[in-house]
Amino acid sequence: MTDRRITGLRERLVRAEGEDLPLAGDSVPDPTVFDDRVDHAVRVFQQRKGLIVDGVVGPETEAALNDAQYRLGDRPLFFDEVAPLHGDDVAELQDNLSLLGFYYGHLDAVFNRQTEYAVKELQHSLGVPSDGIVGLDTLSGLARVRKKITSAKAFSLRDHHRLESLQEALRDRLVLLVPSGAGPQVSPTGAPDSFAADQDAITLDVAQRTRDLLRAVGAKPVIAAAQGAGASSSGAGPEDSDGSVPEVPEVPEVLPDDALVLTLQCDWNSSPLAQGVATFFWGAPDTRQAYSPVGQLASDMILRELVARTGALDLGSHARQWSALREVRTAAAWVDLGYLSNEDEASRLRSGEYRARLAEALLCGLQRVLASTPEPTATGTMSLADIQDYYRRDG
């Protein structure tokens, strides 16, 4: 389909996603064509916003795109009783006001009267004019206090403390890797009998490769034991180069507060076309409000690295109330590595080279979460050597 309006759609998608997507400008031969890249970008945007993923820019997608054009600070925000302002910038404002304890309403991205009251309370606390208008002075004050609470969506003060205390990144940190065989064995609907064994083999191999990479940067990785296996096998894996089985600690009954848990799974769908990678964290599915900001950051960063390093379809990072995320009582992320029901994706998942890229993505995603200083390396380009250099500089 060709339409001059598609040129504007491309530009709005680039702005909404906040990344340098190859959708506009000189990077495309004809910006008026609704090509595969536009279709993919629309679907990714719909997935991220929790819309029906159909690639069609209908009324709901159009409205969400309009809201996504605004970032906090792009425009003054204030209460307009006749035509209330709405957009992603308002949602970000409400989220920060909620974290600071000034806003107790729904995070609906609409600047309503309750939002105005919360802004005035914030302004009073900051010592700026309490006019309810979010301008430069208010944004500057908010930026100062926001550094103390982080921008992560969460109500958990304990997890905010964890975020502030992550100074040594992965070094000496316990990372529990949970392959599918160590978790609840529930095969997806319609999956063949061979699914469980295939999934267990893939996720265990990825866990072992990730463990080896984590060791190389000074972390303390542990692989959870398979269901029914003895506790002593919790870290077992391939032999080291000298022929000995590496000694690793057993999984402690109570994980330390700064531990990280990664659960690895594969998926199955009745459609053979289903494909892609997804991550999950403990939170509210309807609002994507995280109850574990470290878990959410791990989920988000790992997903970005997975997509960048494998080319897999980005199916999003999602909040869930699963017991596997809630009951560990520390930062946790659930990673779906792909669909075994898709012939092409299953073939890649059985490839050692592809599994190595998955392991690298898990390592680098965690490093991005826990580094004490912002990492300038572009997503998908960080290497093991980069991380080792980081520790040499930091040490």
XYZ file of C-alpha atoms in Angstrom:
395
model
C 0.000 0.000 0.000
C 1.245 3.492 -0.919
C 0.011 6.636 0.811
C 1.693 9.914 1.685
C 0.337 9.570 5.221
C 2.658 6.590 5.722
C 5.609 9.001 5.717
C 4.163 10.614 8.831
C 3.409 7.195 10.324
C 7.055 6.217 9.937
C 8.201 9.345 11.743
C 5.711 8.845 14.572
C 6.795 5.218 15.035
C 10.427 6.290 15.288
C 9.563 8.916 17.892
C 7.265 6.578 19.824
C 9.849 3.810 20.066
C 12.589 6.233 21.045
C 15.221 4.514 18.933
C 16.935 5.046 15.596
C 14.675 2.703 13.640
C 15.370 2.313 9.877
C 11.942 3.627 8.970
C 12.362 7.244 7.886
C 14.659 9.572 5.993
C 17.335 8.334 3.621
C 17.250 4.803 5.060
C 14.214 3.807 2.959
C 13.747 3.982 -0.835
C 10.103 5.130 -0.706
C 8.724 6.377 2.631
C 5.150 6.343 1.274
C 5.105 2.514 1.096
C 3.701 0.429 3.948
C 6.442 -2.217 3.746
C 7.466 -5.107 5.988
C 9.535 -2.861 8.248
C 6.594 -0.568 8.934
C 4.352 -3.568 9.541
C 6.883 -5.000 12.009
C 7.276 -1.655 13.795
C 3.501 -1.257 14.127
C 3.165 -4.757 15.580
C 6.009 -4.213 18.040
C 4.402 -0.933 19.147
C 1.015 -2.637 19.556
C 2.596 -5.422 21.592
C 4.362 -2.916 23.845
C 1.159 -0.985 24.426
C -0.957 -4.067 25.106
C -3.093 -3.587 21.983
C -4.338 -6.211 19.551
C -1.285 -7.087 17.474
C -2.638 -7.035 13.933
C -0.438 -4.506 12.129
C -3.459 -2.302 11.452
C -3.289 1.357 12.486
C -6.889 1.607 13.655
C -8.425 4.073 16.126
C -6.814 2.511 19.233
C -3.358 2.260 17.700
C -3.698 5.786 16.300
C -4.619 7.150 19.734
C -1.739 5.286 21.388
C 0.690 6.606 18.764
C -0.485 10.157 19.406
C 0.044 9.742 23.157
C 3.492 8.221 22.587
C 4.742 11.336 20.816
C 5.262 13.083 24.143
C 8.091 12.601 26.631
C 8.090 14.288 30.010
C 9.503 17.781 29.430
C 8.330 18.113 25.823
C 5.524 20.500 26.830
C 4.138 22.244 29.922
C 1.540 20.122 31.700
C -1.451 21.552 33.548
C -5.078 20.782 34.335
C -7.555 21.725 31.599
C -11.093 20.915 32.733
C -12.552 21.197 29.215
C -9.923 19.220 27.304
C -7.591 17.423 29.752
C -4.074 16.794 28.492
C -3.132 13.162 27.984
C -0.095 11.288 26.733
C 2.912 9.223 27.733
C 4.451 12.290 29.378
C 1.473 12.524 31.731
C 1.784 8.801 32.484
C 5.456 9.267 33.362
C 4.605 12.232 35.578
C 1.886 10.280 37.413
C 4.248 7.371 37.876
C 6.904 9.539 39.502
C 4.337 11.329 41.667
C 3.063 7.932 42.772
C 6.544 6.765 43.707
C 7.048 9.931 45.760
C 3.780 9.378 47.598
C 1.879 12.375 46.179
C -0.445 10.615 43.731
C -2.746 7.745 44.667
C -5.017 7.510 41.639
C -4.941 5.351 38.543
C -1.993 5.798 36.217
C -4.300 6.638 33.324
C -2.066 9.149 31.472
C -4.731 11.885 31.836
C -3.832 15.130 33.642
C -6.912 15.260 35.880
C -7.722 17.235 38.998
C -6.106 14.622 41.236
C -2.890 14.913 39.216
C -2.979 18.697 39.661
C -3.306 18.349 43.436
C -0.342 15.947 43.468
C 1.763 18.360 41.397
C 0.996 21.196 43.810
C 2.092 19.040 46.753
C 5.302 18.202 44.923
C 5.941 21.872 44.145
C 5.378 22.822 47.774
C 7.933 20.188 48.820
C 10.412 21.432 46.213
C 10.017 25.062 47.242
C 8.819 26.243 43.821
C 5.578 28.140 43.056
C 2.611 25.841 43.727
C 0.660 26.680 40.570
C 0.003 23.119 39.398
C 1.849 23.743 36.120
C 4.654 21.324 35.301
C 7.242 23.664 33.801
C 11.015 23.946 33.887
C 11.370 24.582 37.647
C 9.142 21.659 38.570
C 10.816 19.319 36.096
C 14.272 20.300 37.373
C 13.240 19.619 40.965
C 11.628 16.337 39.984
C 14.801 15.280 38.178
C 16.805 15.843 41.357
C 14.619 13.703 43.574
C 13.993 11.125 40.869
C 17.660 10.126 40.967
C 17.092 8.897 44.500
C 14.097 6.731 43.656
C 15.042 5.775 40.051
C 12.528 5.908 37.227
C 11.585 2.259 37.638
C 7.858 1.680 38.154
C 7.472 0.144 41.589
C 5.940 0.423 45.016
C 8.570 -1.760 46.687
C 10.819 0.356 48.901
C 12.988 -2.670 49.640
C 13.687 -3.130 45.937
C 14.484 0.574 45.550
C 17.099 0.098 48.253
C 18.505 -2.800 46.255
C 18.794 -0.603 43.183
C 20.734 2.022 45.116
C 23.117 -0.574 46.540
C 24.109 -2.236 43.253
C 27.643 -0.885 43.037
C 29.750 -3.852 41.992
C 27.483 -5.104 39.217
C 27.973 -8.825 38.591
C 31.168 -9.321 40.552
C 30.632 -11.760 43.459
C 26.874 -11.688 42.881
C 24.803 -14.854 43.166
C 22.910 -15.509 39.941
C 20.499 -18.448 40.053
C 19.795 -19.910 36.614
C 16.620 -22.010 36.490
C 16.289 -24.149 33.334
C 12.867 -25.571 32.522
C 13.680 -28.953 34.096
C 14.154 -27.267 37.474
C 10.842 -25.434 37.349
C 7.190 -26.458 37.178
C 6.719 -28.972 34.363
C 3.565 -27.719 32.618
C 3.630 -28.192 28.849
C 1.709 -25.635 26.763
C -1.636 -26.716 25.339
C -1.203 -28.797 22.211
C 2.520 -29.403 22.691
C 3.737 -32.892 21.689
C 5.162 -35.377 24.173
C 8.668 -34.513 22.995
C 8.296 -30.845 23.956
C 9.427 -31.182 27.585
C 12.616 -33.091 26.742
C 13.525 -30.694 23.908
C 12.878 -27.667 26.103
C 14.896 -29.106 28.983
C 17.895 -29.807 26.758
C 17.854 -26.323 25.220
C 17.374 -24.357 28.433
C 19.939 -26.400 30.359
C 22.536 -25.820 27.643
C 21.823 -22.077 27.593
C 22.031 -22.021 31.407
C 25.407 -23.791 31.325
C 26.783 -21.412 28.693
C 25.525 -18.430 30.688
C 27.066 -19.827 33.858
C 30.461 -20.066 32.178
C 30.257 -16.454 30.964
C 29.177 -15.216 34.389
C 32.123 -16.962 36.017
C 34.462 -15.200 33.621
C 33.395 -11.812 35.033
C 33.591 -12.878 38.677
C 29.932 -13.643 39.365
C 28.764 -16.658 41.390
C 26.325 -18.466 39.105
C 24.342 -21.512 40.240
C 22.166 -23.749 38.089
C 19.084 -25.003 39.909
C 18.727 -28.769 40.114
C 16.232 -30.585 37.918
C 13.025 -31.731 39.580
C 13.756 -34.867 41.567
C 17.533 -34.457 41.429
C 19.677 -34.116 44.513
C 20.648 -30.687 45.757
C 24.321 -31.382 45.068
C 23.632 -31.241 41.323
C 22.341 -27.689 41.485
C 25.373 -26.278 39.771
C 26.504 -29.251 37.752
C 27.360 -28.800 34.116
C 30.040 -29.555 31.548
C 33.500 -30.358 32.799
C 36.111 -27.637 33.018
C 39.058 -27.642 30.632
C 41.163 -29.635 33.111
C 38.599 -32.445 33.124
C 37.210 -31.765 36.591
C 33.613 -30.956 37.407
C 33.572 -27.367 38.703
C 32.619 -26.879 42.309
C 29.702 -24.514 42.780
C 27.641 -23.703 45.844
C 24.255 -25.285 46.349
C 21.196 -23.085 46.041
C 20.660 -21.543 49.493
C 17.255 -21.979 51.088
C 16.982 -18.196 51.443
C 18.515 -16.176 48.620
C 20.416 -13.005 49.564
C 18.702 -9.703 48.807
C 21.104 -8.877 45.986
C 20.720 -12.240 44.224
C 19.298 -12.488 40.721
C 17.087 -15.282 39.399
C 16.638 -16.087 35.706
C 14.073 -18.713 34.698
C 14.577 -20.059 31.163
C 11.760 -21.574 29.136
C 10.680 -22.269 25.558
C 7.138 -21.955 24.212
C 4.656 -23.704 21.940
C 1.708 -22.357 19.958
C -0.989 -23.956 17.841
C 0.074 -21.701 14.986
C 3.339 -22.789 13.337
C 3.969 -19.125 12.499
C 4.253 -18.014 16.136
C 7.781 -16.856 16.885
C 9.836 -14.457 18.989
C 11.299 -13.877 22.434
C 9.588 -12.419 25.494
C 10.512 -11.668 29.095
C 8.448 -11.330 32.258
C 8.775 -9.736 35.701
C 6.704 -9.590 38.891
C 4.069 -6.897 38.583
C 0.498 -5.995 37.701
C -0.411 -7.173 34.173
C -3.112 -4.547 33.620
C -0.863 -1.541 34.371
C 2.619 -3.102 33.892
C 3.368 -1.689 37.343
C 6.435 -3.499 38.645
C 6.639 -4.767 42.200
C 10.319 -5.509 41.614
C 12.110 -2.710 39.733
C 15.324 -4.730 39.481
C 13.353 -7.612 37.988
C 11.705 -5.256 35.523
C 15.023 -3.727 34.486
C 16.507 -7.191 34.027
C 13.501 -8.218 31.966
C 13.703 -5.107 29.771
C 17.464 -5.131 29.252
C 17.716 -8.858 28.579
C 14.933 -8.604 26.005
C 16.712 -5.788 24.183
C 19.936 -7.776 24.067
C 18.148 -10.937 22.899
C 16.474 -9.107 20.027
C 19.645 -7.262 19.018
C 21.884 -10.354 19.112
C 19.562 -12.944 17.554
C 17.229 -10.995 15.277
C 14.270 -12.692 16.986
C 10.883 -10.970 16.991
C 10.432 -8.720 20.032
C 7.317 -9.940 21.874
C 7.779 -7.541 24.760
C 8.580 -7.441 28.454
C 5.487 -8.096 30.559
C 4.351 -7.892 34.174
C 2.952 -11.138 35.573
C 1.761 -12.495 38.931
C 3.311 -15.932 38.471
C 4.448 -17.654 41.640
C 7.871 -18.320 40.066
C 8.424 -14.549 40.011
C 6.682 -13.662 43.267
C 7.843 -16.333 45.674
C 11.609 -16.017 45.163
C 11.487 -12.703 47.097
C 14.413 -11.263 45.175
C 14.934 -9.838 41.701
C 13.711 -12.312 39.095
C 13.055 -12.431 35.361
C 11.400 -15.148 33.278
C 12.838 -15.535 29.766
C 11.014 -17.272 26.897
C 13.747 -18.145 24.405
C 11.473 -18.948 21.452
C 8.810 -21.240 19.986
C 9.559 -24.895 19.365
C 6.317 -25.017 17.346
C 7.965 -22.829 14.699
C 10.180 -25.020 12.519
C 12.725 -22.299 11.730
C 12.944 -21.045 15.304
C 13.200 -24.581 16.686
C 16.087 -25.248 14.298
C 17.906 -22.159 15.550
C 17.303 -23.095 19.192
C 18.958 -26.470 18.562
C 22.060 -24.728 17.193
C 25.031 -24.362 19.523
C 26.015 -21.085 17.868
C 22.540 -19.637 18.444
C 22.499 -20.782 22.079
C 25.853 -19.067 22.565
C 24.290 -15.797 21.390
C 21.400 -16.320 23.808
C 23.865 -16.776 26.667
C 25.756 -13.629 25.669
C 22.478 -11.702 25.646
C 21.651 -12.862 29.184
C 25.099 -11.856 30.440
C 25.111 -8.437 28.785
C 21.521 -7.690 29.766
C 22.391 -8.287 33.418
C 25.526 -6.174 33.113
C 23.467 -3.257 31.770
C 21.103 -3.522 34.739
C 23.769 -3.681 37.407
C 26.590 -1.474 36.120
C 27.217 1.352 38.579
C 27.753 3.820 35.708
C 25.820 4.190 32.437
C 27.113 1.866 29.723
C 27.800 3.721 26.441
C 28.055 0.520 24.398
C 25.162 0.148 21.957
C 22.666 -2.643 22.559
C 23.836 -5.898 21.017
C 27.492 -4.866 20.694
C 28.824 -5.361 24.227
C 31.277 -8.251 24.509
C 32.716 -10.369 27.305
C 35.967 -8.426 26.911
C 34.062 -5.147 27.403
C 32.655 -6.407 30.695
C 36.018 -7.691 31.881
C 37.541 -4.287 31.032
C 34.764 -2.680 33.070
C 35.832 -4.593 36.167
C 39.498 -3.881 35.595
C 38.722 -0.142 35.401
C 36.326 -0.309 38.363
C 38.734 -2.297 40.466
